[in-house]
Amino acid sequence: MTTSPSPFVIHDERVTELFGSEPRLELLHHDPNFPFAHEAGVFFPHTNTLIVTSNQLVNQKTQAPRVRITGVRIVDGPHGGVECMEIDARNIPMANGAVNYKQGVLFCAQGNRQHRGGLIYMDSEPPFKTETLLSSFYGRQFNSVNDVVIHSDGSIWFTDPVYGFDSGFRDKPRLPCQVYRFDPARKSVRAMADGFGRPNGICFSPDERTVYVTDTDWIHGDGTTDDFRASHIYAFDVTFYAGEPFLTNRRLFAMADTGIPDGIKCDVYGNVYSGCGDGVNIWSAGGVLLGRIIVPGGVANFCFGREGTLYLLNEHRLWRAQLASSTRGALLGI
């Protein structure tokens, strides 16, 4: 009798404390008809629900590209499973990354040729009302807003690559590929970092003194790849001048050896997790690769649930990894 190799790969013994003594990986849901589990991954503990966005689909009537938003309720227990519900996404054109915000979800809307993209808030409960918080950089449309994170001071930090133009659903870019900070209280938006090929995932360290940004220039929106282009994670210090934050001391934090580092999160200890071409890779705060959770086909994004649970978005499949109960995401801390 042969046994399959464990999906939990150890590169550094420190990861065993994160994995725990009996880590598990289980398939929660498989939809062979469309890639429902691509991006976002926003967990609501009070309803045990995930909000996820699909990869690109085609509107059968107009032949225009679209993205579907799905609410996935996790039913625990011996007869558990998932209950999926499509959410009307007409007011969130080409939704991509998202984050918990107030009582709902803040989406990155990549936009299309008819509607601007930007940051759009959606209630987490029916009828899922929406509100656009930001749609341009002082009149210049964003390229295709990709991922977003919230600082404890209420500011919203997000990335803006050119994947919409690459993929043919946005016009020629009018802005460089950059990281931005939006202050909803003052209605001000600032460009915070540039010099990326395709800035993508973004997160803060638990103490919010470091910002991590993934650069996924290795793959473009038309599907072409180039090993000479970046598949990197960069780290920045958050430094204050004249009372305002700046991103300084840019440094290469890590490189994904398989595919790209897409979505990115920290745990409460400061370790850095990213969805890559072979699953989820885990680095120490010092940039040492600690381990991996291998998922065939890779993971675009993921999120922490309760007490060591990770929900992994694998296009047509949604996986759940159970790590040590003390391994908790910095975002919710549960």
mmCIF file of C-alpha atoms in Angstrom:
data_model
loop_
_atom_site.group_PDB
_atom_site.id
_atom_site.type_symbol
_atom_site.label_atom_id
_atom_site.label_comp_id
_atom_site.label_asym_id
_atom_site.label_seq_id
_atom_site.Cartn_x
_atom_site.Cartn_y
_atom_site.Cartn_z
ATOM 1 C CA MET A 1 0.000 0.000 0.000
ATOM 2 C CA THR A 2 1.357 3.420 -0.959
ATOM 3 C CA THR A 3 0.625 6.676 0.800
ATOM 4 C CA SER A 4 0.452 10.091 -0.808
ATOM 5 C CA PRO A 5 3.074 12.613 0.271
ATOM 6 C CA SER A 6 1.870 15.140 2.812
ATOM 7 C CA PRO A 7 0.713 18.457 1.352
ATOM 8 C CA PHE A 8 2.416 20.148 4.325
ATOM 9 C CA VAL A 9 6.044 20.640 3.326
ATOM 10 C CA ILE A 10 8.624 21.617 5.938
ATOM 11 C CA HIS A 11 11.628 23.717 4.902
ATOM 12 C CA ASP A 12 12.429 25.048 8.370
ATOM 13 C CA GLU A 13 11.492 23.351 11.640
ATOM 14 C CA ARG A 14 9.907 26.563 12.905
ATOM 15 C CA VAL A 15 6.936 25.899 10.643
ATOM 16 C CA THR A 16 5.973 22.814 12.671
ATOM 17 C CA GLU A 17 4.644 25.108 15.404
ATOM 18 C CA LEU A 18 2.406 26.761 12.816
ATOM 19 C CA PHE A 19 1.260 23.491 11.242
ATOM 20 C CA GLY A 20 0.606 21.766 14.560
ATOM 21 C CA SER A 21 0.834 18.038 15.214
ATOM 22 C CA GLU A 22 -1.976 16.973 12.872
ATOM 23 C CA PRO A 23 -2.444 19.452 10.007
ATOM 24 C CA ARG A 24 -5.212 18.561 7.560
ATOM 25 C CA LEU A 25 -6.189 19.615 4.063
ATOM 26 C CA GLU A 26 -9.696 18.890 2.806
ATOM 27 C CA LEU A 27 -11.675 19.766 -0.292
ATOM 28 C CA LEU A 28 -14.783 21.715 0.703
ATOM 29 C CA HIS A 29 -16.344 22.367 -2.680
ATOM 30 C CA HIS A 30 -15.702 21.658 -6.357
ATOM 31 C CA ASP A 31 -17.582 23.315 -9.202
ATOM 32 C CA PRO A 32 -16.381 21.878 -12.520
ATOM 33 C CA ASN A 33 -18.409 24.386 -14.520
ATOM 34 C CA PHE A 34 -16.666 27.621 -13.637
ATOM 35 C CA PRO A 35 -13.741 29.010 -11.563
ATOM 36 C CA PHE A 36 -15.771 30.482 -8.705
ATOM 37 C CA ALA A 37 -12.875 30.610 -6.191
ATOM 38 C CA HIS A 38 -10.270 32.959 -7.623
ATOM 39 C CA GLU A 39 -9.882 36.094 -5.509
ATOM 40 C CA ALA A 40 -11.143 38.009 -2.456
ATOM 41 C CA GLY A 41 -11.631 35.422 0.272
ATOM 42 C CA VAL A 42 -13.305 37.466 3.003
ATOM 43 C CA PHE A 43 -14.439 35.548 6.089
ATOM 44 C CA PHE A 44 -17.345 36.571 8.332
ATOM 45 C CA PRO A 45 -17.161 34.585 11.576
ATOM 46 C CA HIS A 46 -20.678 35.445 12.788
ATOM 47 C CA THR A 47 -22.226 33.701 9.776
ATOM 48 C CA ASN A 48 -19.361 31.307 8.973
ATOM 49 C CA THR A 49 -19.433 32.687 5.442
ATOM 50 C CA LEU A 50 -16.804 33.426 2.813
ATOM 51 C CA ILE A 51 -17.148 35.981 0.040
ATOM 52 C CA VAL A 52 -15.166 35.020 -3.069
ATOM 53 C CA THR A 53 -14.812 36.351 -6.601
ATOM 54 C CA SER A 54 -14.470 34.224 -9.711
ATOM 55 C CA ASN A 55 -11.962 34.317 -12.494
ATOM 56 C CA GLN A 56 -13.139 35.908 -15.741
ATOM 57 C CA LEU A 57 -16.351 34.591 -17.238
ATOM 58 C CA VAL A 58 -18.174 35.619 -20.414
ATOM 59 C CA ASN A 59 -21.653 37.120 -20.422
ATOM 60 C CA GLN A 60 -23.530 34.813 -22.794
ATOM 61 C CA LYS A 61 -25.789 37.636 -24.011
ATOM 62 C CA THR A 62 -23.218 40.375 -24.598
ATOM 63 C CA GLN A 63 -20.030 38.267 -24.843
ATOM 64 C CA ALA A 64 -18.425 40.794 -22.488
ATOM 65 C CA PRO A 65 -16.164 39.543 -19.681
ATOM 66 C CA ARG A 66 -17.640 39.475 -16.204
ATOM 67 C CA VAL A 67 -16.824 38.292 -12.702
ATOM 68 C CA ARG A 68 -19.201 36.505 -10.359
ATOM 69 C CA ILE A 69 -19.319 37.096 -6.593
ATOM 70 C CA THR A 70 -20.300 34.093 -4.484
ATOM 71 C CA GLY A 71 -21.222 33.811 -0.838
ATOM 72 C CA VAL A 72 -20.073 30.446 0.525
ATOM 73 C CA ARG A 73 -21.576 29.411 3.852
ATOM 74 C CA ILE A 74 -19.517 26.776 5.639
ATOM 75 C CA VAL A 75 -21.701 24.198 7.382
ATOM 76 C CA ASP A 76 -19.704 22.403 10.072
ATOM 77 C CA GLY A 77 -20.495 19.103 11.730
ATOM 78 C CA PRO A 78 -20.749 15.474 10.586
ATOM 79 C CA HIS A 79 -23.254 16.359 7.860
ATOM 80 C CA GLY A 80 -21.560 19.604 6.917
ATOM 81 C CA GLY A 81 -20.622 21.019 3.564
ATOM 82 C CA VAL A 82 -21.090 24.345 1.844
ATOM 83 C CA GLU A 83 -24.023 26.384 0.607
ATOM 84 C CA CYS A 84 -23.211 28.701 -2.307
ATOM 85 C CA MET A 85 -25.203 31.778 -3.277
ATOM 86 C CA GLU A 86 -24.522 34.069 -6.211
ATOM 87 C CA ILE A 87 -24.513 37.755 -5.272
ATOM 88 C CA ASP A 88 -25.618 40.392 -7.768
ATOM 89 C CA ALA A 89 -22.363 42.051 -8.853
ATOM 90 C CA ARG A 90 -23.662 44.484 -11.469
ATOM 91 C CA ASN A 91 -22.530 47.498 -9.394
ATOM 92 C CA ILE A 92 -19.037 46.058 -8.860
ATOM 93 C CA PRO A 93 -17.561 45.722 -12.364
ATOM 94 C CA MET A 94 -14.930 42.975 -12.583
ATOM 95 C CA ALA A 95 -14.581 42.480 -8.819
ATOM 96 C CA ASN A 96 -11.231 41.120 -7.677
ATOM 97 C CA GLY A 97 -9.562 41.448 -4.270
ATOM 98 C CA ALA A 98 -11.520 42.385 -1.162
ATOM 99 C CA VAL A 99 -11.240 42.847 2.593
ATOM 100 C CA ASN A 100 -13.447 43.046 5.683
ATOM 101 C CA TYR A 101 -14.548 46.666 6.080
ATOM 102 C CA LYS A 102 -16.959 48.038 8.671
ATOM 103 C CA GLN A 103 -19.931 45.642 8.587
ATOM 104 C CA GLY A 104 -19.350 44.438 5.038
ATOM 105 C CA VAL A 105 -16.825 43.967 2.250
ATOM 106 C CA LEU A 106 -14.624 46.467 0.455
ATOM 107 C CA PHE A 107 -14.048 45.296 -3.119
ATOM 108 C CA CYS A 108 -11.450 46.191 -5.685
ATOM 109 C CA ALA A 109 -13.464 46.768 -8.859
ATOM 110 C CA GLN A 110 -11.182 46.490 -11.871
ATOM 111 C CA GLY A 111 -13.776 48.219 -14.026
ATOM 112 C CA ASN A 112 -14.444 47.759 -17.720
ATOM 113 C CA ARG A 113 -14.808 49.909 -20.824
ATOM 114 C CA GLN A 114 -18.236 51.145 -19.719
ATOM 115 C CA HIS A 115 -17.727 51.611 -15.970
ATOM 116 C CA ARG A 116 -14.841 52.935 -13.924
ATOM 117 C CA GLY A 117 -13.185 50.698 -11.428
ATOM 118 C CA GLY A 118 -12.231 51.685 -7.914
ATOM 119 C CA LEU A 119 -13.072 50.846 -4.320
ATOM 120 C CA ILE A 120 -16.667 49.746 -3.758
ATOM 121 C CA TYR A 121 -18.227 48.848 -0.415
ATOM 122 C CA MET A 122 -20.909 46.148 -0.191
ATOM 123 C CA ASP A 123 -23.065 45.159 2.773
ATOM 124 C CA SER A 124 -22.456 41.567 3.834
ATOM 125 C CA GLU A 125 -26.179 40.814 4.127
ATOM 126 C CA PRO A 126 -29.019 40.936 1.561
ATOM 127 C CA PRO A 127 -29.903 43.035 -0.354
ATOM 128 C CA PHE A 128 -26.119 43.665 -0.551
ATOM 129 C CA LYS A 129 -26.271 47.430 -1.016
ATOM 130 C CA THR A 130 -23.174 49.009 -2.555
ATOM 131 C CA GLU A 131 -21.416 52.366 -2.333
ATOM 132 C CA THR A 132 -18.469 53.616 -4.390
ATOM 133 C CA LEU A 133 -15.814 55.120 -2.119
ATOM 134 C CA LEU A 134 -13.200 56.006 -4.744
ATOM 135 C CA SER A 135 -13.189 55.801 -8.542
ATOM 136 C CA SER A 136 -10.215 57.851 -9.740
ATOM 137 C CA PHE A 137 -6.952 59.538 -8.870
ATOM 138 C CA TYR A 138 -8.207 63.129 -9.029
ATOM 139 C CA GLY A 139 -9.973 62.516 -12.326
ATOM 140 C CA ARG A 140 -7.560 60.006 -13.862
ATOM 141 C CA GLN A 141 -9.117 56.549 -13.903
ATOM 142 C CA PHE A 142 -7.319 53.756 -12.131
ATOM 143 C CA ASN A 143 -5.956 50.952 -14.296
ATOM 144 C CA SER A 144 -7.594 47.911 -12.675
ATOM 145 C CA VAL A 145 -7.570 48.051 -8.882
ATOM 146 C CA ASN A 146 -6.460 44.644 -7.656
ATOM 147 C CA ASP A 147 -6.075 44.130 -3.902
ATOM 148 C CA VAL A 148 -6.726 46.115 -0.741
ATOM 149 C CA VAL A 149 -5.988 46.238 2.989
ATOM 150 C CA ILE A 150 -7.216 48.454 5.838
ATOM 151 C CA HIS A 151 -4.943 50.226 8.331
ATOM 152 C CA SER A 152 -6.091 50.655 11.933
ATOM 153 C CA ASP A 153 -6.243 54.441 11.373
ATOM 154 C CA GLY A 154 -9.044 53.856 8.861
ATOM 155 C CA SER A 155 -6.970 54.455 5.742
ATOM 156 C CA ILE A 156 -7.317 52.130 2.761
ATOM 157 C CA TRP A 157 -4.216 50.900 0.926
ATOM 158 C CA PHE A 158 -4.500 49.243 -2.483
ATOM 159 C CA THR A 159 -2.621 48.153 -5.595
ATOM 160 C CA ASP A 160 -3.352 49.134 -9.189
ATOM 161 C CA PRO A 161 -1.686 47.050 -11.942
ATOM 162 C CA VAL A 162 -2.628 46.984 -15.632
ATOM 163 C CA TYR A 163 -4.191 43.526 -15.827
ATOM 164 C CA GLY A 164 -7.444 44.970 -17.168
ATOM 165 C CA PHE A 165 -5.650 46.403 -20.192
ATOM 166 C CA ASP A 166 -3.616 43.206 -20.581
ATOM 167 C CA SER A 167 -6.829 41.193 -20.627
ATOM 168 C CA GLY A 168 -8.628 43.495 -23.054
ATOM 169 C CA PHE A 169 -11.440 44.829 -20.853
ATOM 170 C CA ARG A 170 -9.873 48.200 -19.929
ATOM 171 C CA ASP A 171 -8.587 51.026 -22.096
ATOM 172 C CA LYS A 172 -4.953 52.100 -22.254
ATOM 173 C CA PRO A 173 -3.642 52.872 -18.747
ATOM 174 C CA ARG A 174 -3.429 56.487 -17.649
ATOM 175 C CA LEU A 175 -1.443 55.848 -14.477
ATOM 176 C CA PRO A 176 1.754 53.982 -13.569
ATOM 177 C CA CYS A 177 1.491 50.670 -11.723
ATOM 178 C CA GLN A 178 1.452 51.898 -8.120
ATOM 179 C CA VAL A 179 0.365 51.437 -4.517
ATOM 180 C CA TYR A 180 -2.081 54.029 -3.154
ATOM 181 C CA ARG A 181 -3.402 55.186 0.209
ATOM 182 C CA PHE A 182 -6.940 56.551 0.474
ATOM 183 C CA ASP A 183 -8.075 58.469 3.550
ATOM 184 C CA PRO A 184 -11.899 58.289 3.592
ATOM 185 C CA ALA A 185 -12.175 60.904 6.342
ATOM 186 C CA ARG A 186 -10.318 63.550 4.326
ATOM 187 C CA LYS A 187 -11.248 62.205 0.879
ATOM 188 C CA SER A 188 -7.569 62.314 -0.065
ATOM 189 C CA VAL A 189 -5.648 59.745 -2.095
ATOM 190 C CA ARG A 190 -1.872 59.496 -2.398
ATOM 191 C CA ALA A 191 0.476 57.451 -4.547
ATOM 192 C CA MET A 192 2.712 55.644 -2.040
ATOM 193 C CA ALA A 193 5.041 53.399 -4.062
ATOM 194 C CA ASP A 194 5.957 52.876 -7.708
ATOM 195 C CA GLY A 195 8.495 50.938 -9.760
ATOM 196 C CA PHE A 196 6.489 47.700 -10.036
ATOM 197 C CA GLY A 197 5.815 45.523 -13.043
ATOM 198 C CA ARG A 198 2.398 44.378 -11.776
ATOM 199 C CA PRO A 199 1.731 45.250 -8.090
ATOM 200 C CA ASN A 200 -0.793 42.768 -6.776
ATOM 201 C CA GLY A 201 -1.286 41.525 -3.201
ATOM 202 C CA ILE A 202 -0.800 43.834 -0.225
ATOM 203 C CA CYS A 203 -0.827 43.420 3.552
ATOM 204 C CA PHE A 204 0.520 44.915 6.774
ATOM 205 C CA SER A 205 2.655 43.240 9.387
ATOM 206 C CA PRO A 206 0.772 42.796 12.689
ATOM 207 C CA ASP A 207 2.361 45.955 14.151
ATOM 208 C CA GLU A 208 1.643 47.858 10.898
ATOM 209 C CA ARG A 209 5.261 48.998 10.674
ATOM 210 C CA THR A 210 5.858 47.015 7.466
ATOM 211 C CA VAL A 211 3.903 46.805 4.218
ATOM 212 C CA TYR A 212 4.313 43.777 1.956
ATOM 213 C CA VAL A 213 3.485 44.067 -1.755
ATOM 214 C CA THR A 214 3.648 41.268 -4.303
ATOM 215 C CA ASP A 215 4.843 41.959 -7.841
ATOM 216 C CA THR A 216 3.365 39.440 -10.276
ATOM 217 C CA ASP A 217 4.953 40.748 -13.475
ATOM 218 C CA TRP A 218 6.002 37.153 -14.254
ATOM 219 C CA ILE A 219 2.552 36.652 -15.796
ATOM 220 C CA HIS A 220 0.625 39.197 -17.837
ATOM 221 C CA GLY A 221 -3.103 39.378 -18.403
ATOM 222 C CA ASP A 222 -2.828 37.719 -21.809
ATOM 223 C CA GLY A 223 -1.374 34.635 -20.116
ATOM 224 C CA THR A 224 2.216 35.104 -21.277
ATOM 225 C CA THR A 225 4.971 34.414 -18.752
ATOM 226 C CA ASP A 226 8.654 35.286 -18.554
ATOM 227 C CA ASP A 227 11.042 33.855 -15.966
ATOM 228 C CA PHE A 228 13.114 37.030 -16.185
ATOM 229 C CA ARG A 229 10.235 39.143 -14.846
ATOM 230 C CA ALA A 230 9.416 39.602 -11.175
ATOM 231 C CA SER A 231 7.561 37.045 -9.083
ATOM 232 C CA HIS A 232 8.605 38.807 -5.911
ATOM 233 C CA ILE A 233 7.431 40.120 -2.572
ATOM 234 C CA TYR A 234 8.760 43.527 -1.565
ATOM 235 C CA ALA A 235 8.774 44.916 1.965
ATOM 236 C CA PHE A 236 8.584 48.601 2.904
ATOM 237 C CA ASP A 237 8.908 50.422 6.199
ATOM 238 C CA VAL A 238 6.078 52.744 7.194
ATOM 239 C CA THR A 239 7.843 55.971 8.168
ATOM 240 C CA PHE A 240 6.249 59.258 9.188
ATOM 241 C CA TYR A 241 7.332 62.655 7.890
ATOM 242 C CA ALA A 242 5.428 65.848 8.758
ATOM 243 C CA GLY A 243 2.837 63.650 10.418
ATOM 244 C CA GLU A 244 2.075 61.630 7.282
ATOM 245 C CA PRO A 245 3.046 58.030 6.399
ATOM 246 C CA PHE A 246 5.534 57.206 3.652
ATOM 247 C CA LEU A 247 6.801 53.868 2.368
ATOM 248 C CA THR A 248 10.584 53.750 2.736
ATOM 249 C CA ASN A 249 13.461 51.263 2.684
ATOM 250 C CA ARG A 250 12.084 49.182 -0.171
ATOM 251 C CA ARG A 251 13.718 45.754 -0.152
ATOM 252 C CA LEU A 252 13.283 42.376 -1.794
ATOM 253 C CA PHE A 253 11.640 40.180 0.830
ATOM 254 C CA ALA A 254 11.140 36.918 -1.073
ATOM 255 C CA MET A 255 10.748 35.325 -4.491
ATOM 256 C CA ALA A 256 8.243 32.626 -5.400
ATOM 257 C CA ASP A 257 9.982 29.734 -7.134
ATOM 258 C CA THR A 258 6.747 28.417 -8.677
ATOM 259 C CA GLY A 259 4.397 30.812 -10.442
ATOM 260 C CA ILE A 260 3.692 34.097 -8.693
ATOM 261 C CA PRO A 261 3.034 35.262 -5.130
ATOM 262 C CA ASP A 262 -0.512 36.574 -5.470
ATOM 263 C CA GLY A 263 -2.664 37.160 -2.376
ATOM 264 C CA ILE A 264 -0.676 37.849 0.789
ATOM 265 C CA LYS A 265 -1.458 37.774 4.527
ATOM 266 C CA CYS A 266 0.379 37.769 7.859
ATOM 267 C CA ASP A 267 -0.345 35.682 10.918
ATOM 268 C CA VAL A 268 -0.328 37.166 14.416
ATOM 269 C CA TYR A 269 3.359 36.252 14.802
ATOM 270 C CA GLY A 270 4.432 38.215 11.732
ATOM 271 C CA ASN A 271 4.999 35.271 9.401
ATOM 272 C CA VAL A 272 4.088 35.997 5.784
ATOM 273 C CA TYR A 273 1.806 33.727 3.721
ATOM 274 C CA SER A 274 1.227 34.038 -0.022
ATOM 275 C CA GLY A 275 -0.803 32.139 -2.589
ATOM 276 C CA CYS A 276 1.646 30.809 -5.191
ATOM 277 C CA GLY A 277 1.756 28.497 -8.178
ATOM 278 C CA ASP A 278 2.125 25.408 -5.981
ATOM 279 C CA GLY A 279 -0.164 26.378 -3.102
ATOM 280 C CA VAL A 280 0.494 28.595 -0.080
ATOM 281 C CA ASN A 281 4.098 29.475 0.772
ATOM 282 C CA ILE A 282 5.041 30.633 4.272
ATOM 283 C CA TRP A 283 8.019 32.842 5.116
ATOM 284 C CA SER A 284 9.322 34.092 8.442
ATOM 285 C CA ALA A 285 9.338 37.843 9.061
ATOM 286 C CA GLY A 286 13.015 37.622 8.143
ATOM 287 C CA GLY A 287 12.258 36.284 4.662
ATOM 288 C CA VAL A 288 13.174 32.623 5.279
ATOM 289 C CA LEU A 289 10.948 30.085 3.506
ATOM 290 C CA LEU A 290 9.491 28.018 6.349
ATOM 291 C CA GLY A 291 7.097 25.706 4.556
ATOM 292 C CA ARG A 292 4.349 25.194 2.021
ATOM 293 C CA ILE A 293 0.834 23.863 1.767
ATOM 294 C CA ILE A 294 0.804 22.114 -1.601
ATOM 295 C CA VAL A 295 -2.373 22.503 -3.652
ATOM 296 C CA PRO A 296 -2.301 21.190 -7.241
ATOM 297 C CA GLY A 297 -2.913 24.082 -9.611
ATOM 298 C CA GLY A 298 -1.828 26.662 -7.059
ATOM 299 C CA VAL A 299 -3.666 29.210 -4.946
ATOM 300 C CA ALA A 300 -4.498 32.728 -6.121
ATOM 301 C CA ASN A 301 -5.785 33.951 -2.779
ATOM 302 C CA PHE A 302 -6.841 32.695 0.643
ATOM 303 C CA CYS A 303 -7.958 33.879 4.042
ATOM 304 C CA PHE A 304 -7.752 32.859 7.666
ATOM 305 C CA GLY A 305 -10.832 31.577 9.442
ATOM 306 C CA ARG A 306 -11.032 30.596 13.101
ATOM 307 C CA GLU A 307 -8.300 28.982 15.185
ATOM 308 C CA GLY A 308 -5.805 27.918 12.563
ATOM 309 C CA THR A 309 -8.169 27.462 9.639
ATOM 310 C CA LEU A 310 -7.129 28.631 6.179
ATOM 311 C CA TYR A 311 -9.534 28.774 3.232
ATOM 312 C CA LEU A 312 -7.645 28.320 -0.037
ATOM 313 C CA LEU A 313 -9.022 29.555 -3.371
ATOM 314 C CA ASN A 314 -8.038 27.161 -6.140
ATOM 315 C CA GLU A 315 -10.236 28.327 -9.054
ATOM 316 C CA HIS A 316 -12.759 25.463 -9.436
ATOM 317 C CA ARG A 317 -12.048 24.220 -5.909
ATOM 318 C CA LEU A 318 -12.259 25.585 -2.382
ATOM 319 C CA TRP A 319 -9.958 23.906 0.145
ATOM 320 C CA ARG A 320 -9.717 24.132 3.921
ATOM 321 C CA ALA A 321 -6.397 23.683 5.701
ATOM 322 C CA GLN A 322 -6.412 23.120 9.453
ATOM 323 C CA LEU A 323 -3.220 24.240 11.148
ATOM 324 C CA ALA A 324 -2.399 24.608 14.847
ATOM 325 C CA SER A 325 -5.243 26.378 16.668
ATOM 326 C CA SER A 326 -2.777 29.060 17.798
ATOM 327 C CA THR A 327 -1.970 29.991 14.180
ATOM 328 C CA ARG A 328 -4.278 32.914 13.543
ATOM 329 C CA GLY A 329 -4.493 35.592 10.914
ATOM 330 C CA ALA A 330 -3.389 39.088 11.846
ATOM 331 C CA LEU A 331 -6.395 40.639 10.090
ATOM 332 C CA LEU A 332 -9.123 39.191 12.338
ATOM 333 C CA GLY A 333 -6.998 37.610 15.067
ATOM 334 C CA ILE A 334 -9.517 34.837 15.729
#
